[in-house]
Structure formats: C-alpha cells, structure tokens
Amino acid sequence: MYLAKDTYQQQSDLATYCRSGKLSDNLEVLPRRVKHYRRLVYNVVNDSLVSAFPLTVDFLSQKQWNTLVNDFFSRHKSQSARVWEMPKEFCEFFSASPTPLFSTYPFLTDLLWFEWFEIEIFMMEDQVFQRSTTDGDLLKDPLLINPEHRILPLSYPVHLKNARKINPDEKGAYYVLLFRETGTGKVQFLDISAYFSLLIDNLKKGYPLFPVLKEFQQHMDGSSLEQLIENTLPFINKLREIGFVMGFKENQ
Amino acid sequence: MNSFVGIGYRKEFSDDFVNREIIRPSFVEVAPENWMGIGGYWRKVFEKITEEFPVTSHGLSLSLGSPDDLDWSFLKKIKTFLREFNITIYSEHLSYSKCDNAHLYDLLPIPFREDAIKHISRRIRDVQDYLEMKIAIENVSYYTPVAAEMSESQFIASILEESDCHLLLDVNNVYVNAFNHGYDARDFISSLPLDKVSYIHMAGHEQVEPDLIIDTHGQNIVYPVYELFDFSVERLHPVPVLLERDFNLPAMFVLQQEIDKLNQITQKHWNTTNVFSKGYIPTAI
Ligand SMILES: [Fe+2]
C-alpha cells in the first residue's frame, strides 16, 4: 500500500461528505466549491432512482421521496458498478430496514420491487431458448415457456391499481408474471393466482401438464381432475396467445 | 470529412443514428458499464452499433484513484466485454468514484500527492497487465483541489511516466480547470507529455458562478475551447477525437455541425485520412 494514511483520510472524508453532507474539519478543500460535489453525486443517484421508480415518485410527496433518497445514500454503501443496477439496492435496503414511511404505506416495498423487476427483466442477459414446435398435445407434451421471466410474489395489488387507491385491507397473496417479449424486448406482466404460479413453476421444470395436474389434484379436496383440466386450459391458451408459452419443446 | 471525430453514444439517439442520415461520426464511444452483461432490446441495439461503427470504450466505475482495492471481478467483466466486441481502446478517469466500499457514481478529485502517484500508477499497471493492453487515463475537471502538494500537470505527468499508460486529453476539462483554478490552459497543455496523448475529448460546459464552471457535457462547445483544441491538435500526432454530449441533447444536425467543426480543425494539422481506416493504427494506441 503506497497510499499514506492522511491521503486516504482526505479521500474518505470527501466521499463521506458527498454521501452524508458531513464535512470533516480535516478535509483540505475549498468549502464554497466542495458543496458542488455533494450536489452532483446526489443528482446522479437521484436521477437514476427517479427513472427507475416513476410510480413511486409519482405517489410520494417530493419531501418523502427526498428523505428516502437521502436515507439510502447516506446509510447504504452501493455495490453496483453499473448505475442502472443501483435501484435494486434501494429495494433491498428498504426491505431490510424500512423507515416509518413504510408503515404508513405498507405497500411501498411491493411497489418498489414491482418497478425494479420490470427493469431487471428488460435488461436481463439473453437466455437460451430451446427449440420449439407448434405441433403437440397440450396435456401430454412438455410446453416451452419463455425463459426470460420472473414470478413476483406481492402482498398488495400494486400491479393492478394506482397506489393511491390501495387499501390496507387488500393485503393478500398476489403473484405477477413478468416476461420479456421475444420480438420487441418489451416487458409484459400478468396478474396470476397462487395456483397458476405453482403451475408455471412445474411447467418450467419440463413436466407436461397432465402429470402436474394429476399431482395437484391429489392435494386438493373436492376438485376432479377433469374440472382441474377444464379450469387450467383457458389459462394455458392465454399464455400461448401472449407469447409466454412458446409452443412445445422439440424432442432433442 | 469525418475522418477523426466520433461521438459518445447515448440511448436517447434514435434509429436514424445508425443510418447515418443526419449524423456521421467516424466512430462511437460507449461506457462499458451501460452495455456489458445485458440482453434484450439494448443488446440488439448495441450489436447493431458495433456492426456499423468502430467502437471505443470509456469507463465510469473502475475508480483508478480509489484507496479501495481494485475490483477484479468487475475488471474481469470489462475484459470479457472488450474481447467479445473486439474493442481495442479502453480509457478511464484520473479520479475516484468509489471509496470505503461504496460507489458514488461521479468523479471525485484525487489529492495531488506523491503517495497517490505511486498508488495509482501501480493500479494502472495492474489493470494494463490484466487487460493485456494499454489504457488511457483522462484528465478530469475538478472544482476544488484536495490536500494538494503539487500542481495538477505535475501529478498527471508523473502518473503517465510511472504507469506507462496513455493520456486521454480532455481539452474542455483543461479549459474548465484553467478557469476554475486560475492557470493558463495553453501552458498547462504544453507542460504535458504530449507524445502520450492517444485520444481527445471535446465537450461543452456550464458556468454556474462568476468564478466556477461545471463540466456538464450539456452545452455546445464554446469558441475558446475550439481554440484550445486547435492549439492542442497542432502539437499532437493524429488520434481519435470524441465529442461528448450527455445531457440537454440538441437536434442531431447540431451535433453534426460540431463534428464538422472539429474535423475542419483536425484537417488543418493532420493529413492522415482516417484514424480508423484499415492499416492505420494511431501510433500511441
Ligand atoms: Fe471527457
């Protein structure tokens, strides 16, 4: 290590000042000028968060939003080298240590995550798509599903309605399927039930529909296999229509 | 025309960028951080860009001046990215953007000190060894010196000497610093080891206080910076020249006018036809 302790301290004090606004007496800078660094650094972080969370920004007051950003930036050590990924740390930070604002608006964490996952799916590295065919039996042949997706469990319906219209008594178990359209690269999302979430998880593993439903039926009281199939097929067809189910897996 | 001058690629540029209908840069520069390890729409756009233009890269997050250890896993991703797209030019800033294990996403000034020279030179050498290529470091704008014990030019020259890397000369940054810190921009440029310059940046700036200019990349290039560019080009061998415009983007034709103007100046002094044409390798790269 060539760096002298004092040089390190100067650098550390400047970085700390930028993040927290606390100016060390030992920092040898022009006080009138150094304030621009805090402003510039804050702006980069804020701009990145504002563009990642438009719904949250729209919902909160300017003051509430600024408090969140300040809180995050002064207390959290950002690890992402890519600034567009930093908003994920914002979600993680407030999920792990929520401020009182998150009690006032219990759906706020969900809203942040929902907004983040749209970015994550949009930006995710291209996945390998297996070969598919349009010929097959919906029940017996394994379906090929778009691997560029994620099912996000939520406690509030932030994907269904404006945050201003969500009531605390709407707390429940919600699932959103987010996936990237193969042609346009746009992210689509679909509200699904817990049952369909589990179903997709199984289809993803390569099991054909029929044995999966048979297995499900054994754990369900009252439903016959026929009923289950009848209730499930329209959903599968919808997934085909929107391009999430891409056809049948071609035999390798 | 358009032999030497490229532009920093922005996601805001529309489809007609690749068609070269309004703007005709001879190369584009990208920040690896914005394009590596991504897929989908932007990956496709990036592939198209790399097919249409020579691409150079200019990093944001390596934080060469940081007291922290080098981030080797990040550097590995950079190397993979450069290899994948066959990008042979990689530059970074002579500043730090990470400290105490926290990224700050902006360029903080390093104390101009002897120990910092040794520390940073060592890091640059390590990076060059790992990437198996020379990199260029950019002189950055700074608004306050931090515990400085020598001049900025002495600091830069010593690092270039000790690390055996190239210099990305940002002419606008020289202008900004000369204004902000009250020195002569031409003297500053003349005092640098100009044989090490492998690349030039040109940009606009914004005066925010009577005695302070901020390097915003959000305005057109001002006349005195063109003059300083002319002064620099006259003293340099041919290298790629990059127009940086990150904010407040004007119409494309305005950017092309700036590219034309820069080309006119280069052609006064340099007679090589194209820095990226086949068989021509800029001597310092
Ligand atoms: Fe620059």
PDB file of N, CA and C in Angstrom, chain A residues 63-114:
ATOM      1  N   LYS A  63     -40.989  15.691  -0.658  1.00  0.00           N
ATOM      2  CA  LYS A  63     -40.252  15.631   0.601  1.00  0.00           C
ATOM      3  C   LYS A  63     -40.046  14.172   1.036  1.00  0.00           C
ATOM      4  N   GLN A  64     -41.103  13.383   0.914  1.00  0.00           N
ATOM      5  CA  GLN A  64     -40.991  11.957   1.293  1.00  0.00           C
ATOM      6  C   GLN A  64     -39.952  11.258   0.420  1.00  0.00           C
ATOM      7  N   TRP A  65     -40.002  11.565  -0.866  1.00  0.00           N
ATOM      8  CA  TRP A  65     -39.046  10.943  -1.788  1.00  0.00           C
ATOM      9  C   TRP A  65     -37.611  11.350  -1.444  1.00  0.00           C
ATOM     10  N   ASN A  66     -37.399  12.651  -1.251  1.00  0.00           N
ATOM     11  CA  ASN A  66     -36.041  13.127  -0.936  1.00  0.00           C
ATOM     12  C   ASN A  66     -35.509  12.479   0.338  1.00  0.00           C
ATOM     13  N   THR A  67     -36.397  12.298   1.309  1.00  0.00           N
ATOM     14  CA  THR A  67     -35.966  11.678   2.568  1.00  0.00           C
ATOM     15  C   THR A  67     -35.489  10.248   2.313  1.00  0.00           C
ATOM     16  N   LEU A  68     -36.235   9.539   1.481  1.00  0.00           N
ATOM     17  CA  LEU A  68     -35.833   8.164   1.165  1.00  0.00           C
ATOM     18  C   LEU A  68     -34.462   8.132   0.484  1.00  0.00           C
ATOM     19  N   VAL A  69     -34.301   9.005  -0.508  1.00  0.00           N
ATOM     20  CA  VAL A  69     -33.046   9.010  -1.269  1.00  0.00           C
ATOM     21  C   VAL A  69     -31.873   9.362  -0.352  1.00  0.00           C
ATOM     22  N   ASN A  70     -32.074  10.377   0.472  1.00  0.00           N
ATOM     23  CA  ASN A  70     -31.015  10.776   1.401  1.00  0.00           C
ATOM     24  C   ASN A  70     -30.660   9.661   2.368  1.00  0.00           C
ATOM     25  N   ASP A  71     -31.700   9.044   2.884  1.00  0.00           N
ATOM     26  CA  ASP A  71     -31.527   7.961   3.835  1.00  0.00           C
ATOM     27  C   ASP A  71     -30.709   6.829   3.215  1.00  0.00           C
ATOM     28  N   PHE A  72     -31.116   6.470   2.030  1.00  0.00           N
ATOM     29  CA  PHE A  72     -30.442   5.388   1.310  1.00  0.00           C
ATOM     30  C   PHE A  72     -28.991   5.769   1.026  1.00  0.00           C
ATOM     31  N   PHE A  73     -28.804   6.944   0.493  1.00  0.00           N
ATOM     32  CA  PHE A  73     -27.455   7.296   0.042  1.00  0.00           C
ATOM     33  C   PHE A  73     -26.496   7.528   1.198  1.00  0.00           C
ATOM     34  N   SER A  74     -26.989   8.045   2.305  1.00  0.00           N
ATOM     35  CA  SER A  74     -26.072   8.294   3.416  1.00  0.00           C
ATOM     36  C   SER A  74     -25.780   7.026   4.215  1.00  0.00           C
ATOM     37  N   ARG A  75     -26.740   6.098   4.246  1.00  0.00           N
ATOM     38  CA  ARG A  75     -26.545   4.912   5.100  1.00  0.00           C
ATOM     39  C   ARG A  75     -26.125   3.665   4.337  1.00  0.00           C
ATOM     40  N   HIS A  76     -26.346   3.664   3.048  1.00  0.00           N
ATOM     41  CA  HIS A  76     -26.065   2.439   2.304  1.00  0.00           C
ATOM     42  C   HIS A  76     -24.797   2.580   1.460  1.00  0.00           C
ATOM     43  N   LYS A  77     -24.008   1.520   1.413  1.00  0.00           N
ATOM     44  CA  LYS A  77     -22.816   1.518   0.567  1.00  0.00           C
ATOM     45  C   LYS A  77     -23.140   0.815  -0.738  1.00  0.00           C
ATOM     46  N   SER A  78     -23.307   1.578  -1.786  1.00  0.00           N
ATOM     47  CA  SER A  78     -23.711   0.999  -3.067  1.00  0.00           C
ATOM     48  C   SER A  78     -22.623   0.090  -3.629  1.00  0.00           C
ATOM     49  N   GLN A  79     -23.037  -1.093  -4.023  1.00  0.00           N
ATOM     50  CA  GLN A  79     -22.089  -2.083  -4.523  1.00  0.00           C
ATOM     51  C   GLN A  79     -22.112  -2.222  -6.039  1.00  0.00           C
ATOM     52  N   SER A  80     -23.165  -1.731  -6.662  1.00  0.00           N
ATOM     53  CA  SER A  80     -23.281  -1.920  -8.107  1.00  0.00           C
ATOM     54  C   SER A  80     -22.343  -0.991  -8.862  1.00  0.00           C
ATOM     55  N   ALA A  81     -21.508  -1.588  -9.702  1.00  0.00           N
ATOM     56  CA  ALA A  81     -20.636  -0.763 -10.545  1.00  0.00           C
ATOM     57  C   ALA A  81     -21.440  -0.141 -11.681  1.00  0.00           C
ATOM     58  N   ARG A  82     -22.562  -0.771 -11.997  1.00  0.00           N
ATOM     59  CA  ARG A  82     -23.401  -0.241 -13.071  1.00  0.00           C
ATOM     60  C   ARG A  82     -24.529   0.554 -12.425  1.00  0.00           C
ATOM     61  N   VAL A  83     -24.584   1.826 -12.736  1.00  0.00           N
ATOM     62  CA  VAL A  83     -25.513   2.694 -12.007  1.00  0.00           C
ATOM     63  C   VAL A  83     -26.971   2.270 -12.222  1.00  0.00           C
ATOM     64  N   TRP A  84     -27.277   1.685 -13.369  1.00  0.00           N
ATOM     65  CA  TRP A  84     -28.675   1.291 -13.614  1.00  0.00           C
ATOM     66  C   TRP A  84     -29.105   0.148 -12.689  1.00  0.00           C
ATOM     67  N   GLU A  85     -28.135  -0.552 -12.102  1.00  0.00           N
ATOM     68  CA  GLU A  85     -28.473  -1.647 -11.187  1.00  0.00           C
ATOM     69  C   GLU A  85     -28.644  -1.184  -9.745  1.00  0.00           C
ATOM     70  N   MET A  86     -28.171   0.023  -9.464  1.00  0.00           N
ATOM     71  CA  MET A  86     -28.220   0.527  -8.098  1.00  0.00           C
ATOM     72  C   MET A  86     -29.639   0.568  -7.508  1.00  0.00           C
ATOM     73  N   PRO A  87     -30.673   0.877  -8.315  1.00  0.00           N
ATOM     74  CA  PRO A  87     -32.031   0.882  -7.743  1.00  0.00           C
ATOM     75  C   PRO A  87     -32.439  -0.440  -7.092  1.00  0.00           C
ATOM     76  N   LYS A  88     -31.846  -1.531  -7.532  1.00  0.00           N
ATOM     77  CA  LYS A  88     -32.145  -2.804  -6.870  1.00  0.00           C
ATOM     78  C   LYS A  88     -31.694  -2.750  -5.403  1.00  0.00           C
ATOM     79  N   GLU A  89     -30.562  -2.102  -5.177  1.00  0.00           N
ATOM     80  CA  GLU A  89     -30.069  -1.976  -3.803  1.00  0.00           C
ATOM     81  C   GLU A  89     -30.985  -1.095  -2.962  1.00  0.00           C
ATOM     82  N   PHE A  90     -31.632  -0.154  -3.625  1.00  0.00           N
ATOM     83  CA  PHE A  90     -32.614   0.715  -2.966  1.00  0.00           C
ATOM     84  C   PHE A  90     -33.765  -0.158  -2.438  1.00  0.00           C
ATOM     85  N   CYS A  91     -34.233  -1.081  -3.279  1.00  0.00           N
ATOM     86  CA  CYS A  91     -35.306  -2.011  -2.851  1.00  0.00           C
ATOM     87  C   CYS A  91     -34.827  -2.879  -1.693  1.00  0.00           C
ATOM     88  N   GLU A  92     -33.635  -3.420  -1.841  1.00  0.00           N
ATOM     89  CA  GLU A  92     -33.101  -4.317  -0.803  1.00  0.00           C
ATOM     90  C   GLU A  92     -32.928  -3.563   0.521  1.00  0.00           C
ATOM     91  N   PHE A  93     -32.423  -2.357   0.402  1.00  0.00           N
ATOM     92  CA  PHE A  93     -32.145  -1.559   1.597  1.00  0.00           C
ATOM     93  C   PHE A  93     -33.418  -1.323   2.406  1.00  0.00           C
ATOM     94  N   PHE A  94     -34.483  -0.883   1.723  1.00  0.00           N
ATOM     95  CA  PHE A  94     -35.711  -0.572   2.467  1.00  0.00           C
ATOM     96  C   PHE A  94     -36.522  -1.821   2.811  1.00  0.00           C
ATOM     97  N   SER A  95     -36.260  -2.920   2.108  1.00  0.00           N
ATOM     98  CA  SER A  95     -36.899  -4.175   2.528  1.00  0.00           C
ATOM     99  C   SER A  95     -36.288  -4.652   3.834  1.00  0.00           C
ATOM    100  N   ALA A  96     -34.974  -4.454   3.941  1.00  0.00           N
ATOM    101  CA  ALA A  96     -34.272  -4.923   5.141  1.00  0.00           C
ATOM    102  C   ALA A  96     -34.452  -3.955   6.309  1.00  0.00           C
ATOM    103  N   SER A  97     -34.452  -2.674   6.029  1.00  0.00           N
ATOM    104  CA  SER A  97     -34.602  -1.713   7.132  1.00  0.00           C
ATOM    105  C   SER A  97     -35.598  -0.617   6.748  1.00  0.00           C
ATOM    106  N   PRO A  98     -36.873  -0.957   6.831  1.00  0.00           N
ATOM    107  CA  PRO A  98     -37.900   0.013   6.440  1.00  0.00           C
ATOM    108  C   PRO A  98     -37.981   1.193   7.414  1.00  0.00           C
ATOM    109  N   THR A  99     -38.248   2.353   6.878  1.00  0.00           N
ATOM    110  CA  THR A  99     -38.438   3.546   7.708  1.00  0.00           C
ATOM    111  C   THR A  99     -39.928   3.650   8.060  1.00  0.00           C
ATOM    112  N   PRO A 100     -40.305   4.564   8.960  1.00  0.00           N
ATOM    113  CA  PRO A 100     -41.729   4.693   9.332  1.00  0.00           C
ATOM    114  C   PRO A 100     -42.659   4.903   8.130  1.00  0.00           C
ATOM    115  N   LEU A 101     -42.128   5.482   7.053  1.00  0.00           N
ATOM    116  CA  LEU A 101     -42.948   5.695   5.856  1.00  0.00           C
ATOM    117  C   LEU A 101     -43.511   4.377   5.318  1.00  0.00           C
ATOM    118  N   PHE A 102     -42.750   3.305   5.535  1.00  0.00           N
ATOM    119  CA  PHE A 102     -43.183   2.001   5.031  1.00  0.00           C
ATOM    120  C   PHE A 102     -44.292   1.394   5.895  1.00  0.00           C
ATOM    121  N   SER A 103     -44.457   1.940   7.107  1.00  0.00           N
ATOM    122  CA  SER A 103     -45.619   1.529   7.915  1.00  0.00           C
ATOM    123  C   SER A 103     -46.838   2.335   7.497  1.00  0.00           C
ATOM    124  N   THR A 104     -46.598   3.609   7.167  1.00  0.00           N
ATOM    125  CA  THR A 104     -47.708   4.442   6.688  1.00  0.00           C
ATOM    126  C   THR A 104     -48.275   3.872   5.389  1.00  0.00           C
ATOM    127  N   TYR A 105     -47.357   3.469   4.518  1.00  0.00           N
ATOM    128  CA  TYR A 105     -47.770   2.893   3.227  1.00  0.00           C
ATOM    129  C   TYR A 105     -47.220   1.472   3.137  1.00  0.00           C
ATOM    130  N   PRO A 106     -47.947   0.505   3.687  1.00  0.00           N
ATOM    131  CA  PRO A 106     -47.392  -0.852   3.769  1.00  0.00           C
ATOM    132  C   PRO A 106     -47.119  -1.505   2.408  1.00  0.00           C
ATOM    133  N   PHE A 107     -47.685  -0.918   1.341  1.00  0.00           N
ATOM    134  CA  PHE A 107     -47.479  -1.500   0.001  1.00  0.00           C
ATOM    135  C   PHE A 107     -46.261  -0.925  -0.711  1.00  0.00           C
ATOM    136  N   LEU A 108     -45.563  -0.018  -0.042  1.00  0.00           N
ATOM    137  CA  LEU A 108     -44.478   0.699  -0.720  1.00  0.00           C
ATOM    138  C   LEU A 108     -43.335  -0.222  -1.160  1.00  0.00           C
ATOM    139  N   THR A 109     -42.994  -1.183  -0.312  1.00  0.00           N
ATOM    140  CA  THR A 109     -41.922  -2.118  -0.683  1.00  0.00           C
ATOM    141  C   THR A 109     -42.312  -2.898  -1.936  1.00  0.00           C
ATOM    142  N   ASP A 110     -43.558  -3.345  -1.978  1.00  0.00           N
ATOM    143  CA  ASP A 110     -44.041  -4.075  -3.149  1.00  0.00           C
ATOM    144  C   ASP A 110     -43.948  -3.209  -4.405  1.00  0.00           C
ATOM    145  N   LEU A 111     -44.326  -1.966  -4.254  1.00  0.00           N
ATOM    146  CA  LEU A 111     -44.316  -1.064  -5.404  1.00  0.00           C
ATOM    147  C   LEU A 111     -42.884  -0.904  -5.932  1.00  0.00           C
ATOM    148  N   LEU A 112     -41.940  -0.737  -5.007  1.00  0.00           N
ATOM    149  CA  LEU A 112     -40.533  -0.601  -5.427  1.00  0.00           C
ATOM    150  C   LEU A 112     -40.058  -1.855  -6.160  1.00  0.00           C
ATOM    151  N   TRP A 113     -40.351  -3.000  -5.567  1.00  0.00           N
ATOM    152  CA  TRP A 113     -39.889  -4.250  -6.194  1.00  0.00           C
ATOM    153  C   TRP A 113     -40.535  -4.459  -7.566  1.00  0.00           C
ATOM    154  N   PHE A 114     -41.807  -4.151  -7.643  1.00  0.00           N
ATOM    155  CA  PHE A 114     -42.510  -4.317  -8.917  1.00  0.00           C
ATOM    156  C   PHE A 114     -41.845  -3.448  -9.990  1.00  0.00           C
TER     157      PHE A 114
END
